[in-house]
Amino acid sequence: MTTFEVTNQIQGLTTEEIEERLKKGQSNEVQSQTSRAYRRIIFENVFTFINIVLFILGIALVLIGRPFDALISVGVLIFNSLIGAIQEIRAKQTLENIQLLYQPKAIVVRDGEEKEISPTEIVLDDILKVGPGDQVLVDGPVVGSGVMNVDESQLTGESDLIRKEAGDQLYSGSFCVTGSGYYRAEKVGDDSFANQLAAQARESRRVLTPLQKQIDVVIRVILLIVIFLEFLIIANDVVRAATLPEEVEHATIIASVVPTTLLLTIAIAYGVGAVRVARFGALAQQANAMEAMSNIDLLCMDKTGTLTTNQFRIHALHPIGIKEEEFSRILGVLAASEQVQNKTTKALAATYPFEARQFVTEVPFSSALKWSAVSFDDADFHGIYALGAVEMLRPYLGNAGDEDSPTWQAIEEQVDEWSGQGLRVLIAAHHPDPQLLVDQGDDSRLPYDMLPLGLISLEDELREDVQEILSTFTENGVQLKVISGDSPETVAALAKQVGFDEDIKLVSGLELEQMDDAQLAEAAESGTIFGRITPQQKERLVDALRDKGHYVAMMGDGVNDVLSLKKASLGIAMQSGSQATRSVADIVLIQDSFSSLAPAVAEGQRIVNGMQDVLRLYLSRISITIVLILAAMVIGVFPVSLRQRPLFTTFTVAIPAILLALWARPGAQPKGSSLGRELLHFIVPPTITSAAIGLVLFYGLLDLRFDQAGITVTGDILTAGAEVILMAQTSLVTFLTITGLLLIIFAEPPTEWWVGADEFSGDWRPTILAGVMFIVYLLAITVPIVRPYFEVVLIPWQEWVLVIVASLIWLFTTRYMWRRRTIERFLGIDVGD
């Protein structure tokens, strides 16, 4: 370690010393934290459990001589993965562009000269210059005679300024607010405090939403059923001595039950949702982030920089002995004239804009003094004007500061009133002699007979629309908690401003330190405001809340929020927050707009509602197919061929599912509703009626036509009655297509008559879609060049009459079962109202 002899002239490193450190790898080069690497995004989107299963299925189809069907299976996999990857890559690129906007520059002293370089070019033992507004880029002690006040809220969550002078440690991620000086790069790269705290942000996090978990379970169950059916069909074919082509076709039909296009529908719904919400200022880094928004039942927030803009605004003035107009003029001139600006003077200048005056002496604000002062020698603006904390300026107020003074009693009464509201209170004072002010740093003193001019109350500036948005969350049953590094009382006062109840429970970090895991879990559940909380405590609180069964969203902006954002079910970051926070978040609020949360919740609800309709259609089709397969194993003739099945599933499920997902409306699910019960209510009636009526139609037509043709339904009927079988299969496929399209109408009832399977919708688009799909289906089975591909034939008018009659029977029977809740009554259980 180089030993520095600090003198008035700081020389910094030489060129040789810099090259030596670069060779040793002692630079500030760190792994990019903007977001995940491209390869990881692609890997996580491609190598999911379901994608691996589909890929294996595709290989199996190639091996058994079905390359076209394999192409469909793997094609869906590729397209699904591409949609998710493209969305997340776009989010990554957007964040990288944001990072360029926020990229700070470093001013270093090298060979006795100041130079501007990129932060990544800093090396160990570099001397860096820092001034008001500058970010501290690496860790290290202050060197030289400089004194500054630093904001470490991004690291600790505490908004109070910290005084730093020679020998005091500066931490990367903090900001210099007032003063200036130099510091030595003692810890660079991954060794710096901010990078160590944010190291976990580089690790991948992918949390499955409840909907994703349910779909994952559904697909796994379907896979188990498919495997079981494959064993049964193989055994059946062996007993029947089926030919190899028959065995291959039967096995492939069963394998096709796996809903490959369901994943594609989900990917499209997620992608469109992310695009929609991006218009409102919410950037989704995870494909499922929008859907996750609709599931949260508990929202945790940081205070500084999240609920607030980290700026002050003037709440009120209380002049003493002068008019308010004159008091505001004094404050405006004072704020405009001070060279060293802070959040207080910025708020005053914004509220009371006046031109700056030439001053004689300035004593900048410091955390040690807790006041600032400026002296003027103008004819109409003469003397010393001081502004600071009431308790720090009281000793300089002479008789006005005495306990029994009426002036002090009035001051104290007003201070107590404002402090009780959680406001920051300052006092302004004046002395007529400008020559008595001397800047001696933290040893500066004021005359002891200053005259109080008035009190100023300031409040944290809330982000736009924050109160309205949080009220919306509360109305929807979402619990709100604030977890901050500030004092619990300060946080509580702010929380009440945004609509929190008066009886909120406060918990401090010191109290949490004394608790074991069980006690902390209880405090996390019962507490509302958590103050003086460390980053590690934030993480433990979020973890405890998730263990309690909550779906937790965490909002933050600083490096101190990284751990808790990663632990949450959903992480939300501000654009203006730290790079590490943006990196780990699932959603980034562009322009720090709270108002984009409402569209994000609505979009999440839209996705959930749309996917419920999609799941109903898919599982209805799958259930009917499984019943038909079981019937074929008993009777011996497959009702639907491999090429016929895509014909009715495409028009009744695959295409409509995508559009239903896009057309879905926002709206929270009823409390206590269960997706499993809703699916059971929707699926069982049409499965029973479709399978029963369809099988009677199919085997009835076979028996009728075989009898008319003099064919006995024994032996090799596949050869003897191939045309009859195709006709019966085409009739069944037509019946299943018609009933499948009617299911779409029942899923989104356009009128009260169609209400039974779901609540009244009033949306005619799904009904029109069903009509269009039926017309397209008719074209597919009538166009000569298309029919051979789908293995269908033109059916006589008599068959059409039977198909229509069967469809009408299905329509009224299924509607009756839904409305009367026949299945629920039969099972003797309540299956969701």
Tab-separated table of N, CA and C in Angstrom, residues 104 119 154 167 294 340 375 396 530 547 736:
chain	number	residue	atom	x	y	z
A	104	PRO	N	-21.592	8.405	-14.330
A	104	PRO	CA	-20.831	9.558	-13.823
A	104	PRO	C	-19.412	9.562	-14.392
A	119	PRO	N	-15.163	5.902	-14.765
A	119	PRO	CA	-15.004	5.232	-13.461
A	119	PRO	C	-14.276	3.895	-13.565
A	154	GLN	N	-28.537	6.112	-0.407
A	154	GLN	CA	-28.590	4.982	-1.352
A	154	GLN	C	-28.009	3.712	-0.738
A	167	GLY	N	-9.398	11.650	6.836
A	167	GLY	CA	-9.357	10.374	7.528
A	167	GLY	C	-10.683	9.639	7.562
A	294	SER	N	-50.538	-8.651	-10.558
A	294	SER	CA	-51.933	-8.881	-10.172
A	294	SER	C	-52.050	-9.816	-8.978
A	340	VAL	N	-23.165	27.291	-1.894
A	340	VAL	CA	-23.250	25.857	-1.598
A	340	VAL	C	-24.714	25.506	-1.345
A	375	SER	N	-23.623	36.746	5.015
A	375	SER	CA	-23.666	38.171	5.376
A	375	SER	C	-23.670	39.025	4.118
A	396	TYR	N	-27.996	31.469	20.049
A	396	TYR	CA	-27.582	32.754	19.475
A	396	TYR	C	-28.728	33.777	19.449
A	530	PHE	N	-41.333	0.379	9.554
A	530	PHE	CA	-40.068	-0.152	10.051
A	530	PHE	C	-38.988	0.894	9.795
A	547	ASP	N	-42.582	-16.222	3.854
A	547	ASP	CA	-42.799	-17.473	4.586
A	547	ASP	C	-44.195	-17.530	5.203
A	736	LEU	N	-67.025	-31.996	-33.176
A	736	LEU	CA	-66.117	-31.463	-32.157
A	736	LEU	C	-65.725	-30.024	-32.449
